[in-house]
PDB file of C-alpha atoms in Angstrom:
ATOM      1  CA  UNK A   1     100.030 245.873 -25.484  1.00 62.00           C
ATOM      2  CA  UNK A   2     103.048 246.616 -23.536  1.00 57.00           C
ATOM      3  CA  UNK A   3     106.232 245.488 -23.239  1.00 56.00           C
ATOM      4  CA  UNK A   4     108.480 245.327 -20.299  1.00 57.00           C
ATOM      5  CA  UNK A   5     112.415 244.829 -20.238  1.00 46.00           C
ATOM      6  CA  UNK A   6     113.360 243.555 -16.960  1.00 43.00           C
ATOM      7  CA  UNK A   7     116.587 244.433 -15.398  1.00 41.00           C
ATOM      8  CA  UNK A   8     118.070 241.064 -15.047  1.00 43.00           C
ATOM      9  CA  UNK A   9     116.678 239.683 -18.023  1.00 42.00           C
ATOM     10  CA  UNK A  10     118.911 239.202 -21.244  1.00 47.00           C
ATOM     11  CA  UNK A  11     117.585 241.485 -24.431  1.00 40.00           C
ATOM     12  CA  UNK A  12     115.579 238.547 -25.994  1.00 39.00           C
ATOM     13  CA  UNK A  13     113.835 237.794 -22.804  1.00 45.00           C
ATOM     14  CA  UNK A  14     110.866 240.463 -22.734  1.00 84.00           C
ATOM     15  CA  UNK A  15     107.884 240.392 -20.820  1.00 93.00           C
ATOM     16  CA  UNK A  16     104.654 241.116 -23.259  1.00 96.00           C
ATOM     17  CA  UNK A  17     101.278 242.079 -21.155  1.00 96.00           C
ATOM     18  CA  UNK A  18      98.446 241.771 -23.206  1.00 96.00           C
ATOM     19  CA  UNK A  19      96.099 243.594 -21.268  1.00 96.00           C
ATOM     20  CA  UNK A  20      98.133 246.758 -20.566  1.00 94.00           C
ATOM     21  CA  UNK A  21      95.496 248.281 -23.115  1.00 93.00           C
ATOM     22  CA  UNK A  22      92.139 247.797 -23.312  1.00 94.00           C
ATOM     23  CA  UNK A  23      90.853 244.674 -25.612  1.00 97.00           C
ATOM     24  CA  UNK A  24      88.326 241.890 -24.961  1.00 98.00           C
ATOM     25  CA  UNK A  25      90.922 240.303 -23.235  1.00 98.00           C
ATOM     26  CA  UNK A  26      90.051 242.805 -20.707  1.00 98.00           C
ATOM     27  CA  UNK A  27      86.593 241.526 -20.139  1.00 98.00           C
ATOM     28  CA  UNK A  28      87.611 237.851 -20.334  1.00 98.00           C
ATOM     29  CA  UNK A  29      90.445 238.683 -17.501  1.00 98.00           C
ATOM     30  CA  UNK A  30      87.715 240.671 -15.513  1.00 98.00           C
ATOM     31  CA  UNK A  31      85.284 237.738 -15.528  1.00 98.00           C
ATOM     32  CA  UNK A  32      88.238 235.171 -14.545  1.00 98.00           C
ATOM     33  CA  UNK A  33      88.750 237.077 -11.216  1.00 98.00           C
ATOM     34  CA  UNK A  34      84.792 237.953 -10.479  1.00 98.00           C
ATOM     35  CA  UNK A  35      83.632 235.551  -7.810  1.00 97.00           C
ATOM     36  CA  UNK A  36      80.136 235.762  -9.095  1.00 96.00           C
ATOM     37  CA  UNK A  37      81.255 234.882 -11.839  1.00 96.00           C
ATOM     38  CA  UNK A  38      83.759 232.258 -11.057  1.00 97.00           C
ATOM     39  CA  UNK A  39      80.588 229.779  -9.704  1.00 96.00           C
ATOM     40  CA  UNK A  40      80.111 228.975 -13.313  1.00 97.00           C
ATOM     41  CA  UNK A  41      82.942 226.632 -14.062  1.00 97.00           C
ATOM     42  CA  UNK A  42      82.274 226.348 -17.601  1.00 97.00           C
ATOM     43  CA  UNK A  43      82.595 229.780 -18.044  1.00 97.00           C
ATOM     44  CA  UNK A  44      85.446 230.519 -16.051  1.00 98.00           C
ATOM     45  CA  UNK A  45      87.267 227.455 -18.162  1.00 97.00           C
ATOM     46  CA  UNK A  46      85.488 229.293 -21.526  1.00 98.00           C
ATOM     47  CA  UNK A  47      87.405 232.274 -20.778  1.00 98.00           C
ATOM     48  CA  UNK A  48      90.407 230.225 -20.352  1.00 98.00           C
ATOM     49  CA  UNK A  49      90.275 228.924 -23.236  1.00 98.00           C
ATOM     50  CA  UNK A  50      89.585 232.282 -24.866  1.00 98.00           C
ATOM     51  CA  UNK A  51      92.798 233.995 -23.240  1.00 98.00           C
ATOM     52  CA  UNK A  52      95.007 231.271 -25.048  1.00 98.00           C
ATOM     53  CA  UNK A  53      93.498 232.205 -27.882  1.00 98.00           C
ATOM     54  CA  UNK A  54      94.517 235.214 -27.802  1.00 98.00           C
ATOM     55  CA  UNK A  55      97.725 234.924 -26.635  1.00 98.00           C
ATOM     56  CA  UNK A  56      98.281 232.303 -29.469  1.00 98.00           C
ATOM     57  CA  UNK A  57      97.468 234.887 -31.895  1.00 98.00           C
ATOM     58  CA  UNK A  58      99.775 237.100 -30.250  1.00 97.00           C
ATOM     59  CA  UNK A  59     102.972 234.864 -30.574  1.00 98.00           C
ATOM     60  CA  UNK A  60     102.078 233.636 -34.156  1.00 97.00           C
ATOM     61  CA  UNK A  61     103.532 237.328 -34.679  1.00 95.00           C
ATOM     62  CA  UNK A  62     107.311 236.152 -33.953  1.00 95.00           C
ATOM     63  CA  UNK A  63     107.032 232.497 -35.663  1.00 97.00           C
ATOM     64  CA  UNK A  64     108.601 231.670 -39.166  1.00 95.00           C
ATOM     65  CA  UNK A  65     106.733 231.935 -42.401  1.00 97.00           C
ATOM     66  CA  UNK A  66     107.074 230.247 -45.751  1.00 96.00           C
ATOM     67  CA  UNK A  67     105.818 231.665 -49.031  1.00 96.00           C
ATOM     68  CA  UNK A  68     102.979 229.416 -50.480  1.00 95.00           C
ATOM     69  CA  UNK A  69     101.270 229.524 -53.896  1.00 96.00           C
ATOM     70  CA  UNK A  70      97.385 228.240 -53.262  1.00 94.00           C
ATOM     71  CA  UNK A  71      94.863 228.398 -55.764  1.00 96.00           C
ATOM     72  CA  UNK A  72      91.480 230.047 -55.206  1.00 96.00           C
ATOM     73  CA  UNK A  73      88.616 229.269 -57.510  1.00 96.00           C
ATOM     74  CA  UNK A  74      89.645 232.096 -59.497  1.00 97.00           C
ATOM     75  CA  UNK A  75      93.042 232.417 -59.431  1.00 97.00           C
ATOM     76  CA  UNK A  76      96.526 231.820 -57.877  1.00 97.00           C
ATOM     77  CA  UNK A  77      97.234 233.203 -54.293  1.00 96.00           C
ATOM     78  CA  UNK A  78     100.600 233.957 -52.554  1.00 95.00           C
ATOM     79  CA  UNK A  79      99.760 233.499 -48.733  1.00 93.00           C
ATOM     80  CA  UNK A  80     102.602 233.068 -45.753  1.00 95.00           C
ATOM     81  CA  UNK A  81     101.996 229.852 -43.619  1.00 96.00           C
ATOM     82  CA  UNK A  82     103.648 228.447 -40.788  1.00 96.00           C
ATOM     83  CA  UNK A  83     106.829 226.894 -41.048  1.00 94.00           C
ATOM     84  CA  UNK A  84     106.111 224.640 -38.760  1.00 94.00           C
ATOM     85  CA  UNK A  85     103.467 224.316 -35.535  1.00 97.00           C
ATOM     86  CA  UNK A  86     104.796 224.752 -32.351  1.00 98.00           C
ATOM     87  CA  UNK A  87     104.812 222.679 -29.453  1.00 98.00           C
ATOM     88  CA  UNK A  88     102.380 223.078 -26.836  1.00 98.00           C
ATOM     89  CA  UNK A  89     102.957 222.311 -23.091  1.00 97.00           C
ATOM     90  CA  UNK A  90     101.220 222.683 -20.708  1.00 95.00           C
ATOM     91  CA  UNK A  91     101.333 221.942 -16.250  1.00 91.00           C
ATOM     92  CA  UNK A  92      97.966 219.751 -15.647  1.00 87.00           C
ATOM     93  CA  UNK A  93      95.498 220.459 -14.334  1.00 86.00           C
ATOM     94  CA  UNK A  94      95.148 224.050 -14.119  1.00 90.00           C
ATOM     95  CA  UNK A  95      96.229 224.390 -17.709  1.00 94.00           C
ATOM     96  CA  UNK A  96      94.476 222.315 -19.372  1.00 96.00           C
ATOM     97  CA  UNK A  97      91.333 225.022 -20.482  1.00 97.00           C
ATOM     98  CA  UNK A  98      94.433 227.455 -21.399  1.00 98.00           C
ATOM     99  CA  UNK A  99      96.213 224.859 -23.076  1.00 98.00           C
ATOM    100  CA  UNK A 100      93.204 224.014 -25.316  1.00 98.00           C
ATOM    101  CA  UNK A 101      92.871 227.854 -26.246  1.00 98.00           C
ATOM    102  CA  UNK A 102      96.665 227.734 -27.878  1.00 98.00           C
ATOM    103  CA  UNK A 103      95.590 224.136 -29.366  1.00 98.00           C
ATOM    104  CA  UNK A 104      92.377 225.622 -31.021  1.00 98.00           C
ATOM    105  CA  UNK A 105      94.953 228.201 -33.132  1.00 98.00           C
ATOM    106  CA  UNK A 106      97.824 226.034 -33.458  1.00 98.00           C
ATOM    107  CA  UNK A 107      95.690 223.041 -34.329  1.00 97.00           C
ATOM    108  CA  UNK A 108      98.510 221.033 -36.097  1.00 97.00           C
ATOM    109  CA  UNK A 109     100.512 220.930 -32.753  1.00 98.00           C
ATOM    110  CA  UNK A 110     101.549 218.147 -30.798  1.00 98.00           C
ATOM    111  CA  UNK A 111     101.435 218.692 -27.022  1.00 97.00           C
ATOM    112  CA  UNK A 112     103.474 217.865 -23.872  1.00 96.00           C
ATOM    113  CA  UNK A 113     102.337 217.203 -20.405  1.00 94.00           C
ATOM    114  CA  UNK A 114     103.899 217.662 -16.925  1.00 90.00           C
ATOM    115  CA  UNK A 115     101.956 217.056 -13.414  1.00 84.00           C
ATOM    116  CA  UNK A 116     104.047 219.785 -10.643  1.00 72.00           C
ATOM    117  CA  UNK A 117     102.785 220.638  -7.615  1.00 65.00           C
ATOM    118  CA  UNK A 118     103.378 222.512  -4.735  1.00 64.00           C
ATOM    119  CA  UNK A 119     104.548 220.818  -1.264  1.00 62.00           C
ATOM    120  CA  UNK A 120     102.288 222.437   1.432  1.00 60.00           C
ATOM    121  CA  UNK A 121     103.845 223.226   4.909  1.00 55.00           C
ATOM    122  CA  UNK A 122     106.761 223.847   4.172  1.00 52.00           C
ATOM    123  CA  UNK A 123     108.724 227.276   4.923  1.00 44.00           C
ATOM    124  CA  UNK A 124     109.685 227.609   1.222  1.00 54.00           C
ATOM    125  CA  UNK A 125     107.407 226.761  -1.706  1.00 50.00           C
ATOM    126  CA  UNK A 126     108.872 223.484  -2.938  1.00 55.00           C
ATOM    127  CA  UNK A 127     107.853 222.137  -6.336  1.00 56.00           C
ATOM    128  CA  UNK A 128     107.822 218.440  -7.290  1.00 65.00           C
ATOM    129  CA  UNK A 129     107.042 217.199 -10.952  1.00 70.00           C
ATOM    130  CA  UNK A 130     106.151 214.112 -10.902  1.00 74.00           C
ATOM    131  CA  UNK A 131     104.671 213.042 -14.803  1.00 82.00           C
ATOM    132  CA  UNK A 132     106.265 214.361 -17.762  1.00 89.00           C
ATOM    133  CA  UNK A 133     105.500 213.435 -21.517  1.00 91.00           C
ATOM    134  CA  UNK A 134     106.481 215.338 -24.587  1.00 94.00           C
ATOM    135  CA  UNK A 135     107.367 215.084 -28.243  1.00 96.00           C
ATOM    136  CA  UNK A 136     111.328 215.577 -29.534  1.00 97.00           C
ATOM    137  CA  UNK A 137     112.318 219.160 -28.615  1.00 98.00           C
ATOM    138  CA  UNK A 138     115.268 219.396 -31.126  1.00 97.00           C
ATOM    139  CA  UNK A 139     115.002 222.943 -32.817  1.00 97.00           C
ATOM    140  CA  UNK A 140     111.147 223.455 -32.191  1.00 97.00           C
ATOM    141  CA  UNK A 141     109.093 226.289 -30.889  1.00 98.00           C
ATOM    142  CA  UNK A 142     108.083 225.331 -27.619  1.00 98.00           C
ATOM    143  CA  UNK A 143     105.053 227.085 -26.016  1.00 98.00           C
ATOM    144  CA  UNK A 144     104.579 226.560 -22.422  1.00 98.00           C
ATOM    145  CA  UNK A 145     101.502 227.755 -21.100  1.00 97.00           C
ATOM    146  CA  UNK A 146     100.030 228.149 -17.386  1.00 95.00           C
ATOM    147  CA  UNK A 147      97.628 229.828 -16.170  1.00 96.00           C
ATOM    148  CA  UNK A 148      98.868 231.393 -13.027  1.00 96.00           C
ATOM    149  CA  UNK A 149     102.794 231.984 -12.532  1.00 96.00           C
ATOM    150  CA  UNK A 150     103.058 232.852  -8.476  1.00 94.00           C
ATOM    151  CA  UNK A 151     106.347 232.072  -7.705  1.00 91.00           C
ATOM    152  CA  UNK A 152     107.767 230.815 -11.081  1.00 92.00           C
ATOM    153  CA  UNK A 153     109.287 227.694  -9.352  1.00 88.00           C
ATOM    154  CA  UNK A 154     106.757 225.051 -11.000  1.00 86.00           C
ATOM    155  CA  UNK A 155     107.392 226.793 -14.336  1.00 91.00           C
ATOM    156  CA  UNK A 156     111.067 227.047 -14.245  1.00 92.00           C
ATOM    157  CA  UNK A 157     111.439 223.100 -13.443  1.00 88.00           C
ATOM    158  CA  UNK A 158     108.768 221.777 -15.539  1.00 91.00           C
ATOM    159  CA  UNK A 159     111.005 223.660 -18.358  1.00 94.00           C
ATOM    160  CA  UNK A 160     114.071 222.082 -17.373  1.00 93.00           C
ATOM    161  CA  UNK A 161     112.523 218.866 -16.953  1.00 90.00           C
ATOM    162  CA  UNK A 162     111.649 219.192 -20.509  1.00 93.00           C
ATOM    163  CA  UNK A 163     115.128 219.887 -21.970  1.00 95.00           C
ATOM    164  CA  UNK A 164     115.450 215.718 -21.854  1.00 93.00           C
ATOM    165  CA  UNK A 165     113.652 215.848 -24.859  1.00 96.00           C
ATOM    166  CA  UNK A 166     116.026 218.397 -26.579  1.00 97.00           C
ATOM    167  CA  UNK A 167     117.093 221.867 -27.283  1.00 97.00           C
ATOM    168  CA  UNK A 168     114.055 224.034 -28.091  1.00 98.00           C
ATOM    169  CA  UNK A 169     115.156 226.738 -30.676  1.00 96.00           C
ATOM    170  CA  UNK A 170     112.565 229.269 -29.556  1.00 96.00           C
ATOM    171  CA  UNK A 171     111.051 229.615 -26.374  1.00 97.00           C
ATOM    172  CA  UNK A 172     107.479 231.363 -25.429  1.00 97.00           C
ATOM    173  CA  UNK A 173     106.103 231.090 -21.599  1.00 98.00           C
ATOM    174  CA  UNK A 174     102.591 232.078 -21.507  1.00 98.00           C
ATOM    175  CA  UNK A 175     100.159 233.269 -18.159  1.00 98.00           C
ATOM    176  CA  UNK A 176      97.578 234.595 -17.189  1.00 98.00           C
ATOM    177  CA  UNK A 177      98.207 236.372 -14.333  1.00 98.00           C
ATOM    178  CA  UNK A 178     101.210 236.920 -12.847  1.00 97.00           C
ATOM    179  CA  UNK A 179     103.501 238.196  -9.749  1.00 97.00           C
ATOM    180  CA  UNK A 180     106.273 240.767 -10.008  1.00 96.00           C
ATOM    181  CA  UNK A 181     108.485 238.109  -8.311  1.00 95.00           C
ATOM    182  CA  UNK A 182     107.385 235.204 -10.431  1.00 96.00           C
ATOM    183  CA  UNK A 183     108.459 237.408 -13.419  1.00 96.00           C
ATOM    184  CA  UNK A 184     111.704 238.171 -12.420  1.00 95.00           C
ATOM    185  CA  UNK A 185     112.602 235.024 -10.784  1.00 95.00           C
ATOM    186  CA  UNK A 186     111.592 233.459 -14.641  1.00 96.00           C
ATOM    187  CA  UNK A 187     113.079 235.394 -16.626  1.00 94.00           C
ATOM    188  CA  UNK A 188     116.335 235.278 -14.494  1.00 94.00           C
ATOM    189  CA  UNK A 189     116.047 231.702 -14.569  1.00 95.00           C
ATOM    190  CA  UNK A 190     115.071 231.136 -18.273  1.00 95.00           C
ATOM    191  CA  UNK A 191     116.715 234.209 -20.559  1.00 94.00           C
ATOM    192  CA  UNK A 192     116.155 232.558 -23.427  1.00 94.00           C
ATOM    193  CA  UNK A 193     112.318 232.799 -23.486  1.00 96.00           C
ATOM    194  CA  UNK A 194     109.969 235.261 -24.137  1.00 96.00           C
ATOM    195  CA  UNK A 195     107.088 236.051 -21.372  1.00 97.00           C
ATOM    196  CA  UNK A 196     103.473 236.638 -22.293  1.00 98.00           C
ATOM    197  CA  UNK A 197     100.994 238.103 -19.782  1.00 98.00           C
ATOM    198  CA  UNK A 198      97.639 238.824 -19.369  1.00 98.00           C
ATOM    199  CA  UNK A 199      98.559 241.139 -15.805  1.00 97.00           C
ATOM    200  CA  UNK A 200     101.174 241.838 -13.569  1.00 97.00           C
ATOM    201  CA  UNK A 201      99.417 241.897 -10.097  1.00 97.00           C
ATOM    202  CA  UNK A 202     100.487 243.691  -7.196  1.00 95.00           C
ATOM    203  CA  UNK A 203     102.911 241.099  -5.346  1.00 95.00           C
ATOM    204  CA  UNK A 204     102.750 237.627  -3.675  1.00 94.00           C
ATOM    205  CA  UNK A 205     101.077 236.845  -0.050  1.00 93.00           C
ATOM    206  CA  UNK A 206     102.929 234.963   2.687  1.00 89.00           C
ATOM    207  CA  UNK A 207     101.731 231.848   1.135  1.00 85.00           C
ATOM    208  CA  UNK A 208     102.699 232.315  -2.439  1.00 87.00           C
ATOM    209  CA  UNK A 209      99.400 233.168  -3.956  1.00 91.00           C
ATOM    210  CA  UNK A 210      99.096 235.953  -5.923  1.00 96.00           C
ATOM    211  CA  UNK A 211      97.440 239.114  -5.086  1.00 97.00           C
ATOM    212  CA  UNK A 212      94.924 240.446  -6.239  1.00 97.00           C
ATOM    213  CA  UNK A 213      95.068 237.060  -8.666  1.00 97.00           C
ATOM    214  CA  UNK A 214      91.877 234.905  -9.155  1.00 96.00           C
ATOM    215  CA  UNK A 215      92.205 231.982  -6.745  1.00 93.00           C
ATOM    216  CA  UNK A 216      92.828 228.470  -7.533  1.00 92.00           C
ATOM    217  CA  UNK A 217      92.474 227.959 -10.818  1.00 94.00           C
ATOM    218  CA  UNK A 218      92.168 224.212 -11.432  1.00 92.00           C
ATOM    219  CA  UNK A 219      89.689 224.073  -8.581  1.00 93.00           C
ATOM    220  CA  UNK A 220      87.788 226.527 -10.190  1.00 95.00           C
ATOM    221  CA  UNK A 221      87.836 224.504 -13.534  1.00 95.00           C
ATOM    222  CA  UNK A 222      87.489 221.345 -11.831  1.00 93.00           C
ATOM    223  CA  UNK A 223      86.703 221.492  -8.499  1.00 91.00           C
ATOM    224  CA  UNK A 224      88.282 221.700  -5.320  1.00 86.00           C
ATOM    225  CA  UNK A 225      90.633 218.654  -4.219  1.00 77.00           C
ATOM    226  CA  UNK A 226      91.141 216.710  -1.258  1.00 70.00           C
TER     227      UNK A 226
END
């Protein structure tokens, strides 16, 4: 897994590129991009979920653990267990399958949700956040997951809106596909966060969509919207 230190970020704000080295994650990512496989929305959602599980495992190495002795049928065994489960946050609706992957591994975690959408027909990307639900975030680990990190504006606005619920002690942001512009924006605006992505693509086009990307993750998961 490649770690990219961005010039504009503090030393703590690193970008981990999960698919920089060959693994099964590359296979799931390739299927997400494939227009033929995308016709199967169930498989598309499952692949987002699988990548969420992989990233949850990778992020778990950065969390805090305590020693605990458990009793097996034969003897006592010392083991490491999570000190506390992170709060899992996502952006509706595209983030739901990706979020479920994290929830499969952090199965005792509380969840936070935001509804954020792009305002179309404007010369610049504008984002509206009109719904927010979260537990107390003070001194918690927060994982904010959204499949597509394009301009980064929706993630940054969502994160800032969530701070009304408290100040996390550790922040991780996870995306499946990111643009270089989005990576630069998020690491600059949220320097306390560690960013985890499956892949960083070539660029944003004039409509602020990631190229080559994969299309609209929400539509591919749940059907087109009006």
